[in-house]
Coordinates of C-alpha atoms and ligand atoms in Angstrom, one line a residue:
M159 CA -33.9 19.6 -18.9
T160 CA -33.5 19.3 -15.1
V161 CA -34.0 16.5 -12.6
R162 CA -35.0 17.3 -9.0
L163 CA -32.9 15.4 -6.6
T164 CA -31.3 15.8 -3.2
T165 CA -27.5 16.4 -3.1
A166 CA -27.0 12.8 -1.9
Q167 CA -29.3 11.4 -4.6
A168 CA -27.5 13.4 -7.3
L169 CA -24.1 12.1 -6.0
V170 CA -25.3 8.5 -6.1
R171 CA -26.8 8.9 -9.6
F172 CA -23.7 10.6 -10.9
L173 CA -21.2 8.0 -9.5
A174 CA -23.3 5.2 -10.9
V175 CA -22.7 6.3 -14.5
Q176 CA -19.0 7.2 -14.4
E177 CA -16.6 5.1 -16.5
S178 CA -12.9 5.1 -17.1
E179 CA -11.2 4.0 -20.2
R180 CA -7.5 3.1 -20.7
D181 CA -6.1 1.4 -23.8
G182 CA -9.6 1.1 -25.1
V183 CA -10.8 -0.9 -22.1
R184 CA -13.8 0.6 -20.3
R185 CA -15.0 -0.1 -16.8
R186 CA -17.1 1.4 -14.1
A187 CA -14.9 4.0 -12.3
V188 CA -16.7 3.8 -9.0
P189 CA -18.7 0.5 -9.0
A190 CA -19.7 0.3 -5.3
M191 CA -20.0 2.3 -2.1
F192 CA -18.9 1.2 1.3
G193 CA -20.4 2.9 4.3
I194 CA -21.4 3.0 7.9
F195 CA -24.4 5.1 8.7
G196 CA -25.0 7.5 11.6
H197 CA -27.2 10.5 12.0
G198 CA -24.8 12.4 9.7
N199 CA -25.6 10.4 6.6
V200 CA -28.4 7.9 7.2
A201 CA -31.1 10.2 6.0
G202 CA -28.9 11.7 3.3
V203 CA -26.5 9.4 1.5
G204 CA -28.3 6.4 3.1
Q205 CA -31.7 7.4 1.8
A206 CA -30.2 8.2 -1.6
L207 CA -28.5 4.7 -1.9
S208 CA -31.8 3.0 -0.9
E209 CA -33.8 4.9 -3.5
H210 CA -31.2 5.4 -6.3
G211 CA -28.5 2.9 -5.6
A212 CA -29.5 -0.1 -7.7
A213 CA -26.4 0.5 -9.9
L214 CA -24.2 1.5 -6.9
P215 CA -24.2 -1.6 -4.6
F216 CA -23.7 -0.8 -0.9
V217 CA -21.2 -2.8 1.1
Q218 CA -21.2 -2.6 4.9
P219 CA -17.9 -2.7 6.6
K220 CA -17.3 -2.9 10.4
N221 CA -14.8 0.0 10.7
E222 CA -14.5 3.2 8.6
Q223 CA -10.7 3.0 8.4
A224 CA -11.0 -0.5 7.1
M225 CA -13.4 0.5 4.3
V226 CA -10.9 2.9 3.0
H227 CA -8.2 0.2 3.0
A228 CA -10.7 -2.0 1.0
A229 CA -11.0 0.8 -1.5
I230 CA -7.2 1.0 -1.7
G231 CA -6.9 -2.7 -2.4
Y232 CA -9.6 -2.4 -5.1
A233 CA -7.8 0.5 -6.7
K234 CA -4.5 -1.4 -6.6
A235 CA -6.0 -4.4 -8.3
A236 CA -7.8 -2.2 -10.8
R237 CA -4.4 -0.5 -11.6
R238 CA -5.8 2.9 -10.7
T239 CA -8.5 2.8 -13.3
A240 CA -11.3 2.4 -10.7
T241 CA -11.9 2.7 -7.0
L242 CA -14.7 2.6 -4.4
A243 CA -16.6 5.3 -2.6
C244 CA -16.8 5.5 1.2
T245 CA -19.5 7.2 3.2
A246 CA -19.2 7.9 6.9
S247 CA -21.2 9.7 9.5
I248 CA -20.2 13.0 11.1
G249 CA -17.5 13.2 13.7
P250 CA -15.8 9.9 14.7
G251 CA -17.1 8.0 11.7
S252 CA -15.5 10.5 9.4
T253 CA -12.2 10.9 11.3
N254 CA -11.9 7.1 11.4
M255 CA -11.2 7.5 7.7
L256 CA -8.2 9.8 8.1
T257 CA -5.6 7.0 8.4
G258 CA -7.1 5.3 5.3
A259 CA -6.9 8.6 3.4
A260 CA -3.2 9.0 4.3
T261 CA -2.6 5.4 3.3
A262 CA -4.2 6.1 -0.1
T263 CA -2.5 9.4 -0.7
T264 CA 1.0 8.1 0.3
N265 CA 0.5 5.1 -2.0
R266 CA -0.7 7.3 -4.9
L267 CA -3.9 5.2 -5.1
P268 CA -7.4 6.6 -5.6
V269 CA -10.1 6.5 -3.0
L270 CA -13.3 8.6 -2.9
L271 CA -14.2 9.6 0.7
L272 CA -17.5 11.2 1.7
P273 CA -17.3 12.3 5.3
S274 CA -20.4 13.9 6.7
D275 CA -20.2 17.3 8.3
T276 CA -22.0 19.7 10.6
F277 CA -25.1 21.6 9.5
A278 CA -24.5 24.3 6.9
N279 CA -27.3 26.3 8.3
R280 CA -26.1 26.3 11.9
R281 CA -29.7 26.6 13.2
Q282 CA -29.2 24.0 15.9
G283 CA -26.2 25.2 17.9
P284 CA -23.4 22.7 18.2
V285 CA -24.6 19.4 17.0
L286 CA -23.8 15.9 18.2
Q287 CA -20.2 15.0 17.4
Q288 CA -19.2 18.5 16.4
L289 CA -15.9 19.9 17.5
E290 CA -16.2 23.6 18.0
H291 CA -13.0 25.2 16.8
P292 CA -12.1 28.2 19.0
V293 CA -10.8 30.5 16.3
S294 CA -12.2 29.0 13.1
A295 CA -15.9 28.8 13.3
D296 CA -16.4 27.4 9.8
A297 CA -13.9 24.5 10.4
S298 CA -14.9 21.0 11.4
V299 CA -12.9 17.9 12.1
N300 CA -13.2 17.1 8.4
D301 CA -10.6 19.9 7.7
C302 CA -8.1 17.3 8.9
F303 CA -8.6 15.6 5.6
R304 CA -7.1 18.5 3.7
L305 CA -3.6 17.4 4.8
V306 CA -4.1 13.7 3.8
S307 CA -6.0 14.2 0.6
R308 CA -5.0 15.1 -3.0
H309 CA -8.2 17.0 -3.4
F310 CA -10.7 18.3 -0.8
D311 CA -14.1 20.0 -1.1
R312 CA -17.0 20.7 1.1
I313 CA -20.5 20.8 -0.2
A314 CA -22.7 23.4 1.5
R315 CA -25.3 23.8 -1.3
P316 CA -26.6 21.2 -3.7
E317 CA -25.7 23.0 -6.9
Q318 CA -22.0 23.0 -5.9
L319 CA -22.0 19.4 -7.0
V320 CA -22.3 20.4 -10.6
A321 CA -18.7 21.6 -10.6
A322 CA -17.4 19.5 -7.8
L323 CA -18.2 16.0 -9.1
P324 CA -16.4 16.2 -12.5
E325 CA -13.3 17.6 -10.7
T326 CA -13.5 14.7 -8.3
M327 CA -13.4 12.2 -11.1
R328 CA -10.6 14.0 -12.9
V329 CA -8.3 13.9 -9.8
L330 CA -9.2 10.3 -8.9
L331 CA -8.3 9.1 -12.4
D332 CA -5.3 11.3 -13.2
P333 CA -2.3 9.1 -12.5
A334 CA -0.1 12.1 -11.6
E335 CA -2.5 13.6 -9.1
T336 CA -4.4 10.7 -7.7
G337 CA -4.8 9.8 -4.0
A338 CA -7.6 10.3 -1.6
V339 CA -10.3 12.7 -2.9
T340 CA -12.5 13.9 0.0
I341 CA -15.8 15.5 -0.5
A342 CA -17.3 16.6 2.9
L343 CA -21.0 16.8 2.9
H344 CA -22.9 18.9 5.4
Q345 CA -25.6 16.8 6.8
D346 CA -28.5 19.2 6.0
T347 CA -27.1 19.7 2.5
Q348 CA -27.2 16.0 1.8
G349 CA -31.0 16.1 1.9
E350 CA -31.5 19.5 0.2
A351 CA -33.0 19.4 -3.3
F352 CA -32.1 21.1 -6.5
D353 CA -33.1 21.0 -10.1
F354 CA -29.9 19.5 -11.5
P355 CA -29.1 19.7 -15.2
A356 CA -30.0 16.2 -16.6
E357 CA -26.6 16.0 -18.4
L358 CA -24.9 15.6 -15.1
F359 CA -26.4 12.1 -15.0
E360 CA -25.5 11.0 -18.5
P361 CA -22.9 8.3 -18.7
R362 CA -19.5 9.8 -18.9
V363 CA -16.2 8.2 -19.9
W364 CA -12.9 9.5 -18.4
R365 CA -10.0 8.7 -20.6
I366 CA -6.9 7.8 -18.8
A367 CA -4.3 8.9 -21.3
R368 CA -0.8 7.7 -21.4
R369 CA 1.5 10.7 -21.3
P370 CA 4.3 10.3 -23.8
P371 CA 7.8 11.4 -22.9
A372 CA 9.0 14.8 -24.2
A373 CA 11.7 14.6 -26.8
E374 CA 14.2 16.7 -24.8
E375 CA 13.8 14.7 -21.6
L376 CA 14.2 11.5 -23.5
A377 CA 17.3 12.7 -25.3
A378 CA 18.9 13.8 -22.0
A379 CA 18.0 10.4 -20.4
L380 CA 19.4 8.5 -23.3
A381 CA 22.6 10.4 -23.3
I382 CA 23.2 9.3 -19.7
L383 CA 22.2 5.8 -20.3
R384 CA 24.3 5.3 -23.4
G385 CA 27.4 5.9 -21.3
A386 CA 26.3 3.5 -18.6
R387 CA 28.6 0.5 -17.8
R388 CA 26.8 -0.8 -14.7
P389 CA 23.2 0.3 -15.1
L390 CA 20.3 -0.7 -12.8
I391 CA 16.6 -0.3 -13.2
V392 CA 14.5 0.3 -10.0
A393 CA 11.0 -0.8 -10.7
G394 CA 8.3 0.9 -8.5
G395 CA 4.5 0.8 -8.3
G396 CA 4.3 2.9 -11.4
V397 CA 5.4 -0.1 -13.5
I398 CA 2.5 -2.1 -12.1
Y399 CA -0.1 0.7 -12.4
S400 CA 0.9 1.5 -15.9
E401 CA 0.8 -2.2 -16.9
A402 CA 4.4 -1.8 -18.1
R403 CA 5.7 -5.2 -17.1
A404 CA 6.3 -6.4 -20.7
A405 CA 8.0 -3.1 -21.7
L406 CA 10.2 -3.4 -18.6
A407 CA 11.2 -7.0 -19.4
S408 CA 11.9 -6.1 -23.0
L409 CA 14.1 -3.2 -22.2
A410 CA 16.0 -5.1 -19.5
Q411 CA 16.6 -8.1 -21.6
R412 CA 17.4 -6.3 -24.8
C413 CA 20.1 -4.2 -23.0
G414 CA 21.1 -6.7 -20.3
I415 CA 20.2 -4.3 -17.5
P416 CA 19.3 -5.8 -14.0
V417 CA 16.1 -4.9 -12.3
A418 CA 15.4 -4.4 -8.6
E419 CA 11.9 -3.8 -7.1
T420 CA 10.4 -1.5 -4.5
S421 CA 7.6 -2.8 -2.3
A422 CA 4.9 -1.3 -4.5
G423 CA 6.8 -2.5 -7.5
K424 CA 7.0 -6.1 -6.3
G425 CA 6.1 -8.3 -9.2
S426 CA 7.3 -5.9 -11.9
M427 CA 9.1 -8.7 -13.7
D428 CA 8.9 -12.5 -13.8
P429 CA 11.8 -14.2 -12.0
G430 CA 14.7 -14.6 -14.3
E431 CA 18.3 -13.9 -14.9
L432 CA 18.1 -10.2 -14.6
L433 CA 15.7 -9.9 -11.6
L434 CA 17.4 -9.0 -8.4
G435 CA 14.3 -8.9 -6.2
G436 CA 13.6 -6.3 -3.6
L437 CA 15.9 -3.3 -3.2
G438 CA 17.1 -1.4 -0.1
V439 CA 16.5 -2.0 3.6
N440 CA 14.1 -4.8 3.0
G441 CA 15.8 -5.9 -0.1
T442 CA 18.1 -8.7 -1.2
R443 CA 21.8 -8.5 -0.7
A444 CA 22.1 -9.2 -4.4
A445 CA 20.1 -6.1 -5.4
N446 CA 21.9 -4.0 -2.8
R447 CA 25.3 -5.1 -4.0
I448 CA 24.5 -4.3 -7.7
A449 CA 23.0 -1.0 -6.6
A450 CA 26.1 0.0 -4.6
E451 CA 28.2 -0.2 -7.7
A452 CA 25.7 1.1 -10.3
D453 CA 26.8 4.0 -12.3
V454 CA 23.4 4.8 -13.8
V455 CA 20.1 4.1 -12.0
V456 CA 16.8 4.3 -13.9
C457 CA 14.1 4.8 -11.3
V458 CA 10.7 3.9 -12.8
G459 CA 7.5 4.8 -11.1
T460 CA 8.9 5.0 -7.6
R461 CA 8.7 7.7 -4.9
L462 CA 12.2 6.6 -3.6
S463 CA 11.4 6.2 0.0
D464 CA 14.1 5.7 2.6
F465 CA 13.5 2.0 2.5
T466 CA 14.4 1.9 -1.2
T467 CA 17.4 4.2 -1.1
A468 CA 18.7 2.9 2.3
S469 CA 18.2 6.4 3.6
H470 CA 20.3 7.8 0.8
S471 CA 23.2 5.4 1.5
L472 CA 22.6 2.7 -1.1
F473 CA 24.2 4.1 -4.3
Q474 CA 27.9 4.4 -3.6
D475 CA 29.5 4.9 -7.0
P476 CA 31.0 8.4 -6.8
G477 CA 29.7 9.4 -10.2
V478 CA 26.3 7.7 -10.0
R479 CA 23.7 9.4 -12.2
F480 CA 19.9 8.9 -12.1
V481 CA 17.1 8.9 -14.6
G482 CA 13.6 9.4 -13.2
V483 CA 10.7 8.0 -15.1
N484 CA 7.5 9.0 -13.5
V485 CA 4.1 10.6 -14.3
C486 CA 4.5 12.7 -11.3
A487 CA 7.1 15.5 -11.9
A488 CA 8.1 15.7 -8.2
D489 CA 9.0 12.0 -8.1
A490 CA 10.7 12.1 -11.5
G491 CA 13.2 14.7 -10.3
K492 CA 14.2 13.0 -7.0
L493 CA 17.9 12.2 -6.4
G494 CA 18.8 14.9 -8.9
A495 CA 17.6 12.6 -11.7
A496 CA 17.3 13.6 -15.3
P497 CA 13.5 13.6 -15.3
V498 CA 11.3 11.8 -17.9
V499 CA 7.8 12.9 -16.9
A500 CA 5.8 10.3 -18.6
D501 CA 3.8 7.1 -18.5
A502 CA 6.1 4.2 -17.5
R503 CA 5.0 1.9 -20.4
L504 CA 5.5 4.6 -23.1
A505 CA 8.8 5.8 -21.6
L506 CA 10.3 2.3 -21.3
A507 CA 9.4 1.6 -24.9
E508 CA 11.0 4.8 -26.0
L509 CA 14.1 4.2 -24.0
E510 CA 14.5 0.8 -25.5
R511 CA 14.1 2.3 -29.0
G512 CA 16.6 5.0 -28.2
L513 CA 19.1 2.5 -26.9
A514 CA 19.2 0.5 -30.1
G515 CA 22.8 -0.8 -30.4
Y516 CA 23.5 -0.2 -26.8
S517 CA 24.1 -3.2 -24.5
T518 CA 25.8 -4.1 -21.4
D519 CA 25.9 -7.4 -19.8
R520 CA 25.4 -7.7 -16.1
R521 CA 24.2 -11.2 -16.2
D522 CA 27.3 -12.7 -14.6
A523 CA 27.3 -10.1 -11.9
V524 CA 23.6 -10.7 -11.2
R525 CA 24.1 -14.5 -11.2
A526 CA 27.0 -14.3 -8.7
A527 CA 25.1 -11.9 -6.4
T528 CA 21.8 -13.8 -6.5
A529 CA 23.4 -17.2 -6.0
E530 CA 25.1 -16.0 -2.8
W531 CA 21.9 -14.4 -1.5
E532 CA 19.8 -17.4 -2.3
S533 CA 22.1 -19.8 -0.6
A534 CA 21.9 -17.5 2.5
L535 CA 18.1 -17.7 2.4
D536 CA 18.2 -21.5 1.9
A537 CA 20.6 -22.0 4.8
D538 CA 18.3 -19.9 7.0
L539 CA 15.5 -22.3 6.4
A540 CA 17.3 -25.2 8.1
P541 CA 15.5 -26.0 11.4
R542 CA 17.4 -25.2 14.6
A543 CA 17.1 -27.4 17.7
G544 CA 14.3 -26.4 20.0
E545 CA 12.8 -23.9 17.6
R546 CA 9.3 -23.5 16.5
M547 CA 8.5 -23.1 12.8
T548 CA 10.2 -19.9 11.5
Q549 CA 8.6 -17.1 9.5
A550 CA 11.0 -17.8 6.7
Q551 CA 9.7 -21.4 6.6
V552 CA 6.1 -20.1 6.5
Y553 CA 6.9 -17.9 3.5
R554 CA 8.7 -20.6 1.6
T555 CA 5.9 -23.1 2.2
L556 CA 3.3 -20.5 1.1
N557 CA 5.4 -19.5 -1.9
E558 CA 5.5 -23.1 -3.0
A559 CA 1.7 -23.4 -2.9
V560 CA 1.1 -20.3 -5.1
R561 CA -0.6 -20.8 -8.4
P562 CA -1.2 -18.4 -11.3
G563 CA -4.0 -16.0 -10.4
D564 CA -3.1 -15.9 -6.7
W565 CA -2.5 -12.6 -4.8
L566 CA -0.2 -12.0 -1.9
V567 CA -1.0 -9.1 0.5
A568 CA 1.1 -7.6 3.2
A569 CA 1.6 -4.2 4.8
A570 CA 3.0 -4.0 8.3
G571 CA 5.1 -5.8 10.9
S572 CA 7.7 -8.2 9.6
P573 CA 5.8 -9.6 6.6
P574 CA 6.1 -6.8 4.1
G575 CA 9.9 -6.6 4.6
D576 CA 10.4 -10.3 4.7
L577 CA 8.3 -10.8 1.6
L578 CA 10.0 -8.1 -0.4
K579 CA 13.2 -10.0 0.4
A580 CA 12.1 -13.6 0.0
W581 CA 9.0 -13.8 -2.0
R582 CA 9.0 -14.9 -5.6
V583 CA 6.1 -13.5 -7.6
T584 CA 5.8 -16.5 -9.8
P585 CA 4.4 -16.0 -13.4
G586 CA 0.8 -15.1 -13.4
S587 CA 0.6 -14.3 -9.7
F588 CA 0.5 -10.9 -8.0
A589 CA 1.7 -9.1 -5.0
H590 CA 0.4 -6.1 -3.1
I591 CA 2.9 -4.9 -0.5
E592 CA 1.7 -1.7 1.0
F593 CA 4.9 -0.2 2.5
A594 CA 4.4 3.5 1.8
F595 CA 2.3 4.0 4.9
S596 CA 2.9 0.5 6.2
C597 CA -0.4 0.6 8.0
M598 CA -1.2 -2.2 10.4
G599 CA -4.8 -3.1 9.7
H600 CA -4.6 -2.5 5.9
E601 CA -4.1 -6.1 5.0
I602 CA -7.5 -7.9 5.5
P603 CA -9.6 -5.1 4.1
A604 CA -7.2 -4.6 1.2
G605 CA -7.5 -8.3 0.5
L606 CA -11.3 -7.8 0.4
G607 CA -11.0 -5.0 -2.1
I608 CA -8.7 -7.0 -4.3
R609 CA -11.2 -9.9 -4.2
M610 CA -14.0 -7.4 -5.2
A611 CA -11.9 -6.1 -8.1
R612 CA -10.7 -9.5 -9.2
A613 CA -13.5 -12.0 -8.7
D614 CA -11.4 -14.3 -11.0
A615 CA -8.4 -14.2 -8.5
G616 CA -7.2 -17.6 -7.2
E617 CA -6.3 -17.4 -3.6
V618 CA -6.0 -13.9 -2.0
L619 CA -3.3 -14.7 0.6
V620 CA -3.2 -12.1 3.4
V621 CA 0.0 -12.4 5.5
I622 CA -0.2 -10.6 8.9
G623 CA 1.3 -10.6 12.3
D624 CA -0.7 -11.2 15.5
G625 CA -0.4 -7.5 16.3
T626 CA -2.2 -6.6 13.1
Y627 CA -4.8 -9.3 13.6
L628 CA -5.5 -7.9 17.1
M629 CA -5.7 -4.4 15.8
A630 CA -8.0 -5.0 12.9
N631 CA -9.7 -8.4 12.3
T632 CA -13.3 -7.3 12.0
E633 CA -13.5 -7.1 8.2
L634 CA -13.4 -10.9 8.3
V635 CA -17.1 -10.6 9.2
T636 CA -17.6 -8.4 6.1
A637 CA -15.7 -11.0 4.0
V638 CA -18.1 -13.7 5.4
Q639 CA -21.1 -11.5 4.8
E640 CA -20.2 -10.7 1.2
G641 CA -18.9 -14.2 0.4
L642 CA -15.5 -12.7 -0.4
K643 CA -12.9 -15.5 0.0
L644 CA -9.6 -14.6 1.7
T645 CA -6.9 -16.8 3.2
V646 CA -5.3 -15.1 6.1
V647 CA -2.0 -16.5 7.2
L648 CA -1.4 -15.2 10.8
L649 CA 2.1 -15.3 12.2
A650 CA 1.6 -15.7 15.9
N651 CA 5.0 -14.5 17.3
R652 CA 3.6 -13.1 20.5
G653 CA 4.1 -9.4 20.0
Y654 CA 5.2 -6.5 17.9
Q655 CA 8.3 -8.5 17.1
S656 CA 9.6 -6.5 14.1
I657 CA 9.7 -3.4 16.3
H658 CA 11.1 -5.5 19.2
G659 CA 14.0 -6.6 17.0
L660 CA 14.6 -3.1 15.8
Q661 CA 14.5 -1.9 19.4
R662 CA 17.1 -4.5 20.5
A663 CA 19.3 -3.7 17.6
T664 CA 19.3 0.1 18.3
T665 CA 18.9 0.4 22.0
G666 CA 20.0 -3.0 23.3
T667 CA 16.9 -3.7 25.3
G668 CA 13.4 -5.0 24.8
F669 CA 10.6 -2.9 26.2
G670 CA 6.8 -2.9 25.7
N671 CA 6.7 -4.8 22.5
E672 CA 5.8 -8.3 23.5
F673 CA 2.3 -9.6 24.5
R674 CA 3.1 -10.3 28.2
H675 CA 1.2 -10.1 31.4
R676 CA 2.1 -7.2 33.8
R677 CA 4.1 -8.3 36.8
P678 CA 3.3 -6.3 40.0
G679 CA 5.2 -3.0 40.0
A680 CA 6.7 -3.5 36.5
S681 CA 6.9 -0.4 34.4
A682 CA 5.8 -2.3 31.3
P683 CA 4.2 -5.7 30.8
D684 CA 7.2 -8.1 31.1
G685 CA 5.7 -11.3 32.7
A686 CA 4.6 -14.5 31.1
F687 CA 3.2 -14.4 27.5
V688 CA -0.5 -13.7 27.1
D689 CA -2.3 -16.6 25.5
V690 CA -4.7 -15.7 22.7
D691 CA -6.7 -18.4 20.8
Y692 CA -6.6 -16.8 17.4
A693 CA -8.3 -19.8 15.7
A694 CA -11.2 -19.6 18.1
N695 CA -11.5 -15.9 17.5
A696 CA -11.5 -16.3 13.7
A697 CA -14.0 -19.2 14.0
S698 CA -16.3 -17.0 16.1
L699 CA -16.3 -14.5 13.2
G700 CA -17.5 -17.1 10.8
C701 CA -14.2 -18.2 9.2
A702 CA -12.7 -21.6 8.7
A703 CA -9.8 -21.6 11.2
E704 CA -6.9 -23.9 11.8
V705 CA -3.7 -23.9 13.7
A706 CA -0.9 -25.1 11.4
A707 CA 1.4 -27.5 13.2
G708 CA 4.8 -27.1 11.5
V709 CA 5.6 -26.9 7.8
D710 CA 3.7 -30.0 6.8
G711 CA 0.6 -28.9 8.7
L712 CA 0.8 -25.5 7.0
R713 CA 1.0 -27.2 3.6
A714 CA -2.1 -29.2 4.4
A715 CA -3.9 -26.2 5.8
L716 CA -3.2 -24.2 2.6
A717 CA -4.5 -26.9 0.5
S718 CA -7.8 -27.2 2.4
A719 CA -8.1 -23.4 2.5
R720 CA -8.0 -23.3 -1.3
D721 CA -11.0 -25.6 -1.4
E722 CA -12.9 -23.9 1.4
P723 CA -15.6 -21.5 0.3
R724 CA -15.5 -19.4 3.5
P725 CA -12.6 -17.0 4.4
S726 CA -9.9 -19.0 6.2
V727 CA -7.5 -18.1 8.9
I728 CA -4.4 -20.2 9.3
V729 CA -2.6 -19.6 12.6
C730 CA 1.2 -20.3 12.4
E731 CA 2.8 -20.3 15.8
V732 CA 6.3 -19.1 14.9
E733 CA 9.6 -18.5 16.6
P734 CA 9.3 -15.0 18.1
L735 CA 12.6 -13.3 17.3
R736 CA 14.0 -15.1 14.3
P737 CA 14.4 -12.5 11.5
L738 CA 15.3 -13.4 7.9
P739 CA 19.0 -12.8 6.9
D740 CA 19.5 -9.0 6.8
S741 CA 19.8 -7.0 3.6
G742 CA 23.0 -5.4 4.6
A743 CA 21.6 -2.0 3.9
F744 CA 21.6 0.9 6.4
W745 CA 18.4 2.5 7.6
D746 CA 18.3 5.7 9.5
L747 CA 16.0 6.3 12.5
G748 CA 16.1 8.5 15.5
V749 CA 18.5 7.1 18.1
P750 CA 19.2 8.3 21.6
H751 CA 22.2 10.7 21.9
A752 CA 22.2 10.6 25.7
S753 CA 21.8 7.7 28.1
E754 CA 23.3 6.4 31.4
D755 CA 23.6 3.0 29.8
A756 CA 27.0 2.6 28.0
R757 CA 25.4 0.0 25.7
V758 CA 22.9 2.5 24.4
L759 CA 25.6 5.0 23.7
R760 CA 27.8 2.4 21.9
L761 CA 24.8 1.3 19.7
T762 CA 24.1 5.0 18.9
Q763 CA 27.8 5.5 18.0
E764 CA 27.7 2.4 15.7
H765 CA 24.5 3.7 14.1
R766 CA 26.2 7.1 13.4
E767 CA 29.2 5.3 11.9
R768 CA 27.0 3.4 9.5
A769 CA 25.2 6.7 8.7
R770 CA 28.5 7.9 7.2
R771 CA 27.5 6.0 4.0
Q772 CA 24.7 8.6 3.5
R773 CA 25.2 10.8 0.5
W774 CA 23.7 13.8 -1.1
Y775 CA 22.4 13.0 -4.6
L776 CA 22.1 16.3 -6.4
Ligands
TPP1773 C1 -1.3 1.5 12.6 C2 0.1 1.3 12.9 N1 0.5 1.4 14.1 C3 1.8 1.2 14.5 C4 2.7 0.8 13.5 C5 4.2 0.6 13.9 N2 4.5 -0.8 13.8 C6 5.1 -1.3 12.7 S1 5.3 -2.9 12.8 C7 4.5 -3.0 14.3 C8 4.3 -4.3 14.9 C9 3.4 -5.2 14.2 O1 3.2 -6.4 14.9 P1 2.7 -7.7 14.2 O2 1.6 -7.4 13.3 O3 2.5 -8.7 15.3 O4 3.9 -8.1 13.3 P2 5.4 -8.5 13.8 O5 6.2 -7.3 14.0 O6 5.3 -9.3 15.0 O7 5.9 -9.3 12.6 C10 4.2 -1.8 14.7 C11 3.5 -1.5 16.0 C12 2.2 0.7 12.2 N3 3.0 0.3 11.2 N4 0.9 0.9 11.9
MG1774 MG1 3.7 -10.3 15.9

C-alpha cells in the first residue's frame, strides 16, 4: 500500500510517529517542530505542518539559532532520548542555525535541523538568497552544515526520504554518534509528491540500548584500578545522559573514591563527603589538588576539554594512569586511557563488581581540601566597602533559594565557570552548564527547551550576563507566547567582564570589553558607561521584571518570581570586575610573543612559565 504525499508531508507524518525507548520507558522521539518560515519552506514544510501537523505541534521562535538552542535544552533534559526538529527557510534562515548545530554537536546532544535549499530543478536561474559557488555548482550555503553535523543529507527527490529518515533517527538516538543531524530540503522537492510505502508512517520504536563493557577492556581497567592508591573519578555529561548517578555514587562510596565534575557533568552526584565539585580551570581548588596527586583517574562520559584537564597540566603524578569510560571510542581513548567503550551506568556497575574487596579511603584528604576551599568561598562573600552586590553573593543567594525540581542553566560569560566552581546541585535539583561551545545566547532558549521537556520542573533559573542578554533576549517573547515559565537572573556588570578580566590578566590592559561610550578620537569605546534599562526592556517583551537591590532584594525577587506565572527577569547590578576565588589551575591561550610594552612581555613570560606544567599523557 502507498500513500501519496509531498516530501514535506511525508517528513511530518514520519516524525509524528517516531518513539524512543530506553530501560522500557517509551516517549515521542521528536514531539514538536520549531520553525521560522520564508519562501524556502512556507509552502513546503509549512503547508505540511498545517495539514498533517496535528501530532507535531509547531513552535515559533524569533531567531533560528535560538530554536536550535531550545532543541539542545530539550535534548539535555530528555537525557538524549528525544529532541525537537527545526525548520528554516533558504539562505540566512538556514545559516542562522549553524552556530546551534555546532553547539549541539560539540555537546554530543541530538537536534534535527531541516534547512531549506535552492531548487533541485534549477529552472529559475539563481534564486533569492542563493550563494552561487564559483567552482562547485551543486553546493549551497547548507554545505556548511557538513562540518558541524554528525550526519548530513540533502533531499532532491521525494523517494530519497524512505532511506534518509530512518538513518536520521538512528544517528539522533545513538549515544555514540549523536549531535546535529541536518537534512537539507530543496525548496521545490519539499512540495513534490510521491507514492510513499505506507509502512514508513507506521509507529516505530527506536531502542536505545545500553552497550555493556567488553570483558577484556573491563579486565584491563580493573587491573589498573586495583593498584590505585589515590584514585579520582571525573564525572562528565555521560553520567547524566546515561542516568548513571546512582551507579556512580555506589562505586564511589563503596570504594572511597572522590568524584570531580566537568561542566556537562555538573550534578553527577549529590553533595557529600566524596564530592569535590567542579574540576579544572573553572573547578574548585579542592578538586584540583586531589587531581594533581591522583595516581589513577577514571574519566566517565567526558570529552576532556582543556577546561577539564587544565590544558593537560592538571594531573601531575609522574605515573598517573587513566581509565576512559565512554560510549564514544574516540573519547574513551583520550589521555592514553585504558578504554572501556560502554554505557556509563553499566560500566560503573561492572567496575564496582570487579573491585569487590578493593578500597581506598580518600575521605580525609577530600575533607581537608574542601574545607579549605569552602572557607575561601565563604570569605569571598563578605561585603567590601563601597562595593555593589557581587556575583558570588548572587549565586549564593540563588543557591539558597533552590528547591527540588529546579533547574539551573548557564553557558557563557562568567556564570558557567563561576557556577561550576560555586554551585551546589542540591538533591533533586538539576544543572545544565553548556561549556563545550560556551555559546552566548544559548541560555534563554535552552531554558525554554528544558521547560518544554520537563513541564514538571520547578523554577528554570537561567543565569546570564548583560552581554548575553543583549545578544539574545528575543526568545523571552516565545516564552511569553507559549506560557513557558523561566526566571532569568541577569548579572549587569556593564560589559564582557569575564573576557575583560582574562584580558587584564594576560595582557595587562583593558580594551574593547566594557559597555562604554566612545570618546572623540578614541580607538575603542572607553568613555562613561552606557546605561541600559534591562528591566524596562524585559517588561516590554512581556516579562515580569525587577531590579534586585542587594542580596535581600534578590531574595525577595526570587520568591516573587516563583509565584509569578509569566517569565521573570531579575536584574542584578553587580560589581564589574570581582571574580570568584581562582581555581589555581593553568589555562592555555594564545598570548603575544612580541610587544613594545614590557608589561605584556612579562605577562607572556609568566604564562609560558606556568605552561611548563603541561604534560603529554600517552
Ligand atoms: C556567541 C559568542 N560570542 C563570543 C563569545 C566569547 N565570549 C565569552 S564570554 C564573553 C562575554 C560575555 O559577556 P556577559 O554575558 O556580559 O558575561 P560576563 O563576561 O560579563 O560575565 C564573550 C564575548 C562567546 N562565548 N559566544
Ligand atoms: Mg557582563
